[in-house]
GROMACS .gro file of C-alpha atoms in nm:
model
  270
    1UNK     CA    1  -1.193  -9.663  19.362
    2UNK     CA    2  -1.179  -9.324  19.122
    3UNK     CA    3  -1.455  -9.350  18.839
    4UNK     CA    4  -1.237  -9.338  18.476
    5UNK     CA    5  -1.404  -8.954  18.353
    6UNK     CA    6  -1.466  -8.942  17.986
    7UNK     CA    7  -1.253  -8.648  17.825
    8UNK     CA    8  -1.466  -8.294  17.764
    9UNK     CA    9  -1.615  -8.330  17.423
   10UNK     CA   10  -1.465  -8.151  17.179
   11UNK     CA   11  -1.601  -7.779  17.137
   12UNK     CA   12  -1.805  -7.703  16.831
   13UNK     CA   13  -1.620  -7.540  16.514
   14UNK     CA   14  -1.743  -7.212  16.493
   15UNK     CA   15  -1.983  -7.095  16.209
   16UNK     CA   16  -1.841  -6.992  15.899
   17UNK     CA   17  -1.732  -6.646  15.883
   18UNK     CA   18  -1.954  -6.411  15.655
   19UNK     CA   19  -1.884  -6.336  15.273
   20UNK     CA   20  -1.981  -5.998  15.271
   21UNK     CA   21  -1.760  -5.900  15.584
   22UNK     CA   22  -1.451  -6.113  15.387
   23UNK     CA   23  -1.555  -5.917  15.059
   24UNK     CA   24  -1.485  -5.583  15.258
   25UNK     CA   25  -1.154  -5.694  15.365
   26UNK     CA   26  -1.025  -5.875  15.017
   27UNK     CA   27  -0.721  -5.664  14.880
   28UNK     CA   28  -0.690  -5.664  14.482
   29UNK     CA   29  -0.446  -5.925  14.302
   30UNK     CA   30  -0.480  -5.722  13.972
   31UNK     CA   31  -0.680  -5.685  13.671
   32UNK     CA   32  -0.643  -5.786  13.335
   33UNK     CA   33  -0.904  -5.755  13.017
   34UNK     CA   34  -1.158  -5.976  12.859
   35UNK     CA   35  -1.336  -5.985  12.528
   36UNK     CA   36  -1.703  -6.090  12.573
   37UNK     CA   37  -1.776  -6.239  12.201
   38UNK     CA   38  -2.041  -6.443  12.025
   39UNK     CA   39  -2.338  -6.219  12.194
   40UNK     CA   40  -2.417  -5.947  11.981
   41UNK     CA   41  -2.173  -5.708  11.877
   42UNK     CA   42  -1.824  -5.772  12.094
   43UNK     CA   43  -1.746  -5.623  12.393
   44UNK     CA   44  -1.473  -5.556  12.602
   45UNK     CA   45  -1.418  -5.500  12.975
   46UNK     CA   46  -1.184  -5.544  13.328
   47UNK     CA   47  -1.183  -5.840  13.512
   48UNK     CA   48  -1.060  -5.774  13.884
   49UNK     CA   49  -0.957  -6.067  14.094
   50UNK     CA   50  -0.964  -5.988  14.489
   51UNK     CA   51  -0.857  -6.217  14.785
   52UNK     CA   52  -0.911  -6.197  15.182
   53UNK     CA   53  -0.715  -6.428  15.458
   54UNK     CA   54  -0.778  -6.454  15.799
   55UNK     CA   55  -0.728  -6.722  16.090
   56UNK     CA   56  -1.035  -6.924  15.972
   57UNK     CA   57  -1.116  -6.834  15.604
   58UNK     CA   58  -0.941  -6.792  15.278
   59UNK     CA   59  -1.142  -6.546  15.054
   60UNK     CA   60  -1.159  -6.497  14.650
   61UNK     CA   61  -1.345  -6.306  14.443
   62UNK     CA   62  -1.371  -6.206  14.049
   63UNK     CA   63  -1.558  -5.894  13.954
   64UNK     CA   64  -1.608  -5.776  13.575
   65UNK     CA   65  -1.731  -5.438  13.490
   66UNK     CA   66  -1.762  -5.356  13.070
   67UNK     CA   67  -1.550  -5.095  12.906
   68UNK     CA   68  -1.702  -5.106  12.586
   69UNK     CA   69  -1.884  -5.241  12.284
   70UNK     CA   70  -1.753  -5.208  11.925
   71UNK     CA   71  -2.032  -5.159  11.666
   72UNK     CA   72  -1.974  -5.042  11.337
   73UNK     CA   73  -1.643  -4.985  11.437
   74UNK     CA   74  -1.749  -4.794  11.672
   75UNK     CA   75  -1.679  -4.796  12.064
   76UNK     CA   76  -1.965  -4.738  12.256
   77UNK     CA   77  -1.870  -4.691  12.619
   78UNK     CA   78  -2.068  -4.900  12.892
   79UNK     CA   79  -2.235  -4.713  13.224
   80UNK     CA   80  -2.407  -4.735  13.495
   81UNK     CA   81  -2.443  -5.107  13.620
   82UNK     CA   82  -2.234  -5.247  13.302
   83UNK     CA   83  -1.956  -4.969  13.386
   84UNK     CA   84  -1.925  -5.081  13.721
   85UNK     CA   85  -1.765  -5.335  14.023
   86UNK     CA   86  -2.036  -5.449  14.223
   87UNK     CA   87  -2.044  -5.671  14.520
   88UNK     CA   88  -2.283  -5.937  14.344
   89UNK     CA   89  -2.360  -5.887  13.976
   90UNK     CA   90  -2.056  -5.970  13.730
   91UNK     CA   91  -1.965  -6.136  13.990
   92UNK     CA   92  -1.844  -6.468  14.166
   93UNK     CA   93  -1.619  -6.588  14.460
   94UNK     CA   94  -1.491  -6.894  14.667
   95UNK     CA   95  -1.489  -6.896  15.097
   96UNK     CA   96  -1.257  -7.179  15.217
   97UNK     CA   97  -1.362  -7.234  15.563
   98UNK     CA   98  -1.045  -7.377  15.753
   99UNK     CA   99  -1.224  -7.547  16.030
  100UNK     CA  100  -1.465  -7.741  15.855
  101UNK     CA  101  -1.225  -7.811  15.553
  102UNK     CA  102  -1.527  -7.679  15.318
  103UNK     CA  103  -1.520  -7.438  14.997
  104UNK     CA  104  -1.841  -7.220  14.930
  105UNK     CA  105  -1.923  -7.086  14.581
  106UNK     CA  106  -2.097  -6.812  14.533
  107UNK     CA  107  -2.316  -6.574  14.457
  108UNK     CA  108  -2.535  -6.846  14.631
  109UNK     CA  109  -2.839  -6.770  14.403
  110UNK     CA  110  -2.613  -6.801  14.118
  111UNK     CA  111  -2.394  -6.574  13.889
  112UNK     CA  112  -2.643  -6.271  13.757
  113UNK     CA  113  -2.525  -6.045  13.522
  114UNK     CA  114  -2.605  -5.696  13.409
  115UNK     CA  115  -2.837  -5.639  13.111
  116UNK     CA  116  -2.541  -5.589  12.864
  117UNK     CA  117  -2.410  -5.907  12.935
  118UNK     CA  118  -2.716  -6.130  12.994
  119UNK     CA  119  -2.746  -6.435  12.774
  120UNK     CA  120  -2.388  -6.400  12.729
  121UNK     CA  121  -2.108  -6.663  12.844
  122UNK     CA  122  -1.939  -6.397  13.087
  123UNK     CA  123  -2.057  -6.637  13.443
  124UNK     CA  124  -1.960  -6.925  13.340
  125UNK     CA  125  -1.640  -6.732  13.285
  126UNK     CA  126  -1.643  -6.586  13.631
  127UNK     CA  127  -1.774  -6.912  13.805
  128UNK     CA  128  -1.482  -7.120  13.661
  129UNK     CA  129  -1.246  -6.870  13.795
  130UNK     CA  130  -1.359  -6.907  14.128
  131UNK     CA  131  -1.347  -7.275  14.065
  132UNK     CA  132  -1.007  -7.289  13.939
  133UNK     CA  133  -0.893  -7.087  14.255
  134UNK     CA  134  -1.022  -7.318  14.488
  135UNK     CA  135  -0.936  -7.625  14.302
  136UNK     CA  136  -0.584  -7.532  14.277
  137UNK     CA  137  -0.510  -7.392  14.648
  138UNK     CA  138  -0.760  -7.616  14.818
  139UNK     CA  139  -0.816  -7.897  14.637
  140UNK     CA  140  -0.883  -8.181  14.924
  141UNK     CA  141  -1.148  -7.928  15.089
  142UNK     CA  142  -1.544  -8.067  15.059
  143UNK     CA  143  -1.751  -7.814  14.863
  144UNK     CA  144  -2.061  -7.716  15.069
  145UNK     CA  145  -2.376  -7.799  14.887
  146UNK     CA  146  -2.554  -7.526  14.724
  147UNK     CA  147  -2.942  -7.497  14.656
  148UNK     CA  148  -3.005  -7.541  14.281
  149UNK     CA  149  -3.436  -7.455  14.217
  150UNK     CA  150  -3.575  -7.409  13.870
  151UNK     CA  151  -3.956  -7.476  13.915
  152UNK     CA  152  -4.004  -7.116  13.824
  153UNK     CA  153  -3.810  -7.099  13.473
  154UNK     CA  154  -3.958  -7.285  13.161
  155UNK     CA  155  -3.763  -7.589  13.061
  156UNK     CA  156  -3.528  -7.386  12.833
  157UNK     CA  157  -3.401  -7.195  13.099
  158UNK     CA  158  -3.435  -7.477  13.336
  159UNK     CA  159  -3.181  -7.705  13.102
  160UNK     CA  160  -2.930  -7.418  13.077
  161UNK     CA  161  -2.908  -7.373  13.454
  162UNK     CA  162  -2.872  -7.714  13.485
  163UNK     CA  163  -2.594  -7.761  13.240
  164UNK     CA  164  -2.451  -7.467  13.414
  165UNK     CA  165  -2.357  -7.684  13.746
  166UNK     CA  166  -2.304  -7.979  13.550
  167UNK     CA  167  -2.062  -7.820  13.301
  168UNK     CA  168  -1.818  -7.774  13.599
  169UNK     CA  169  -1.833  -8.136  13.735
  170UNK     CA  170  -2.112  -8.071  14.019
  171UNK     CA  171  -2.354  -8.394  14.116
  172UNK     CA  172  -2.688  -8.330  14.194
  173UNK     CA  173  -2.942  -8.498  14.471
  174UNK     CA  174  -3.255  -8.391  14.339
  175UNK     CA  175  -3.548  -8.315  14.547
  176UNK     CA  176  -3.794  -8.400  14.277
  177UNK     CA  177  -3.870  -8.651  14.000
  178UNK     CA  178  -3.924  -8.346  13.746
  179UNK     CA  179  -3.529  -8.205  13.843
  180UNK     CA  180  -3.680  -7.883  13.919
  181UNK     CA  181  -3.515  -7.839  14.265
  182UNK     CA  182  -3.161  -7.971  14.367
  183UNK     CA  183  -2.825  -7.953  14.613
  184UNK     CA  184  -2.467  -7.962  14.375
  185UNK     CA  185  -2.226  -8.108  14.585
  186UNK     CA  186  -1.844  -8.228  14.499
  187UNK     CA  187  -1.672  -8.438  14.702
  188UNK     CA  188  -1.341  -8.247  14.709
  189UNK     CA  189  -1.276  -7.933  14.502
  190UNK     CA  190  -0.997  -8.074  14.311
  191UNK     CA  191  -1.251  -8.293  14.107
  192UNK     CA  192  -1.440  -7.942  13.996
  193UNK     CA  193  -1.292  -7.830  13.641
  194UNK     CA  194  -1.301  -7.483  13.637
  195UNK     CA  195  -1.382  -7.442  13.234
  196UNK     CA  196  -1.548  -7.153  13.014
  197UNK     CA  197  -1.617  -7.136  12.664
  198UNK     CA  198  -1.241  -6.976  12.507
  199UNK     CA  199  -1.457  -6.907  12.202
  200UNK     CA  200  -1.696  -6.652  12.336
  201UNK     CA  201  -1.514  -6.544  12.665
  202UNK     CA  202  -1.138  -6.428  12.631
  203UNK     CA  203  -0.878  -6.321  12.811
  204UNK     CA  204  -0.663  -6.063  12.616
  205UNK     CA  205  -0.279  -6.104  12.697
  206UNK     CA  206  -0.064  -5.784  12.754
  207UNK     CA  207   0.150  -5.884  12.460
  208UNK     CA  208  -0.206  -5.929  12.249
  209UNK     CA  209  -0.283  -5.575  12.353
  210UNK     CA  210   0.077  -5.381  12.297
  211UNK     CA  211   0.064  -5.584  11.933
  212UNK     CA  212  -0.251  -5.426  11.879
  213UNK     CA  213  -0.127  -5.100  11.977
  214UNK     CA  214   0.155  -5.106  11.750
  215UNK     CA  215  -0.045  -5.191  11.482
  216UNK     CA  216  -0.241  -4.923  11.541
  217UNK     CA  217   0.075  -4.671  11.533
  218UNK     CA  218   0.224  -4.823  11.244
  219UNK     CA  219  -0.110  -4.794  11.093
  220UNK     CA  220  -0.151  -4.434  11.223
  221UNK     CA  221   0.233  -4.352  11.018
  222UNK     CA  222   0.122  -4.507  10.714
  223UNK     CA  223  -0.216  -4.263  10.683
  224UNK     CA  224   0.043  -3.968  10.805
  225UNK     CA  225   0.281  -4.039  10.516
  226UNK     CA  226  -0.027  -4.102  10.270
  227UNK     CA  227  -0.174  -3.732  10.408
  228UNK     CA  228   0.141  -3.547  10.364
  229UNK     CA  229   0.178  -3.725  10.019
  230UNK     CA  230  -0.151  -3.631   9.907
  231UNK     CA  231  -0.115  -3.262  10.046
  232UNK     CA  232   0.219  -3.191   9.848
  233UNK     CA  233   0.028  -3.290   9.547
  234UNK     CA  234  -0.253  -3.065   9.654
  235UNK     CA  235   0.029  -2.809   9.704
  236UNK     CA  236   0.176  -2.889   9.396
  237UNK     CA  237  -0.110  -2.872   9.223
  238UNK     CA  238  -0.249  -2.526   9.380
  239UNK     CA  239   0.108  -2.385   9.240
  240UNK     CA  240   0.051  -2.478   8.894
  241UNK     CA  241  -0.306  -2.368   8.937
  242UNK     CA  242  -0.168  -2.019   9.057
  243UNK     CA  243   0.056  -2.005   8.777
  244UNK     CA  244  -0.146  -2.112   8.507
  245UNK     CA  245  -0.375  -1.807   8.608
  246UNK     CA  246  -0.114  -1.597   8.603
  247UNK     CA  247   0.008  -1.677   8.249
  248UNK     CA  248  -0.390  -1.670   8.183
  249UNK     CA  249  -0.412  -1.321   8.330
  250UNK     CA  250  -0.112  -1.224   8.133
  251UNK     CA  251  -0.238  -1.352   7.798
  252UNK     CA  252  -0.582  -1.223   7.831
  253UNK     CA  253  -0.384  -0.851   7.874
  254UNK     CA  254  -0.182  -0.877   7.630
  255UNK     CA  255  -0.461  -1.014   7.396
  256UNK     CA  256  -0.656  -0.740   7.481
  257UNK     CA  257  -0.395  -0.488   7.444
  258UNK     CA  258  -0.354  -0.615   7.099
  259UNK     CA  259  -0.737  -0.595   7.004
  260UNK     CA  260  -0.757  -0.272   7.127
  261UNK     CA  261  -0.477  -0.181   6.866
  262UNK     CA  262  -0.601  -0.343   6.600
  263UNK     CA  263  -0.946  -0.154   6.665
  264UNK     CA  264  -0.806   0.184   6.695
  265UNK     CA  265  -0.638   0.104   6.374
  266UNK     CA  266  -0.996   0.002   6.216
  267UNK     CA  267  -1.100   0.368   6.309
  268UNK     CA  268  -0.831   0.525   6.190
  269UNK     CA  269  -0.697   0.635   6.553
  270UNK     CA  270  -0.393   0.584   6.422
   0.00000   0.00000   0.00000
């Protein structure tokens, strides 16, 4: 009598493909501007969204780098770090792994920004866009826990980071009766929300920014038909100037001229 064989189990998934070799592979989707507001003086910078596919992952990422910040109506162009794409700072992205049906946000230490921008609203601008993403073209996919520890910011800081995660829908399992360490979880990315604060993070709108420009040469007319105004006055003016020293030299000879008569009469030239 043959013995029934169980089937083969089932081979393992594989592991997760890494984020850094999808970053090096994600093409651009395009760029658009942002206003960073309510933090200082405003600013104003490029937002580039990025994607990578492959047989096992789907990759996004959103980078920001700062153009510049108007003071005194003034604009002060950003460099170094706050000019710049980088891989991790102004930064975040989304790795759907296929296999395991799973979505991993990231930066996994969280969103850090550069020094012009920290303090400012600008990642949980960049987080919800990664959110958004993932919600809206994988929205059944689990999102893979992420390690949440605050034990070494005071409770200020420790409040905000919190609200950070729990702003955009993520439960916590917390390690600790003092909340200081934690894993955010969702059950399915769809149930993320993917909000910023519109008030102090905006997106500017090609129309928003060819209205400005044509205010800005309508504007520019307006002082070009003032200046040629005021310099045909000045021209004007300059004429009448040059003639009323004329006539002035004129007088001033002929009043002369008639002195000098009058004198020589006096003296008896005459």
């Amino acid at each position: 009598m043959n013995a029934k064989l169980d089937p083969p189990p089932s081979p393992a998934p594989p592991p997760p493909e890494s984020e850094a070799l999808l970053a090096n592979q994600a093409l651009p989707l395009g760029e658009h501007i942002v206003a960073v507001l309510g933090h200082g003086d405003p600013a104003y910078g490029t937002a580039r969204k990025s994607r990578a596919f492959t047989a096992q992952s789907d990759y996004f990422r959103v980078q920001f780098k700062g153009f510049a910040r108007v003071a005194g109506g003034q604009w002060q162009r950003f460099d170094g770090d706050d000019g710049t794409f980088h891989a991790s700072l102004n930064a975040a992205w989304a790795r759907a792994d296929h296999p395991s049906r799973s979505v991993l946000f990231g930066p996994r230490s969280g969103v850090s920004l550069t020094d012009a921008f920290a303090g400012s609203a600008l990642d949980g601008y960049l987080f919800a866009q990664a959110i958004e993403w993932a919600k809206s073209v994988y929205p059944d996919y689990q999102v893979t826990p992420g390690a949440l520890n605050t034990a070494a910011l005071d409770e200020e800081e420790r409040l905000r980071c919190n609200a950070f995660y729990a702003a955009q829908g993520f439960d916590f399992e917390w390690g600790d009766a003092a909340q200081k360490s934690a894993a955010y979880r969702k059950e399915k990315a769809g149930r993320l929300l993917g909000i910023w604060d519109g008030e102090k993070v905006a997106e500017v709108s090609g129309e928003a920014i060819l209205d400005t420009l044509a205010q800005h040469d309508a504007y520019k007319h307006e002082l070009e038909y003032k200046l040629a105004e005021v310099e045909a006055t000045q021209a004007s003016l300059r004429r009448q100037v040059q003639k009323e020293r004329h006539t002035n030299q004129i007088m001033t000879g002929v009043t002369a001229f008639v002195m000098l008569i009058g004198l020589m009469y006096a003296v008896g030239a005459f």
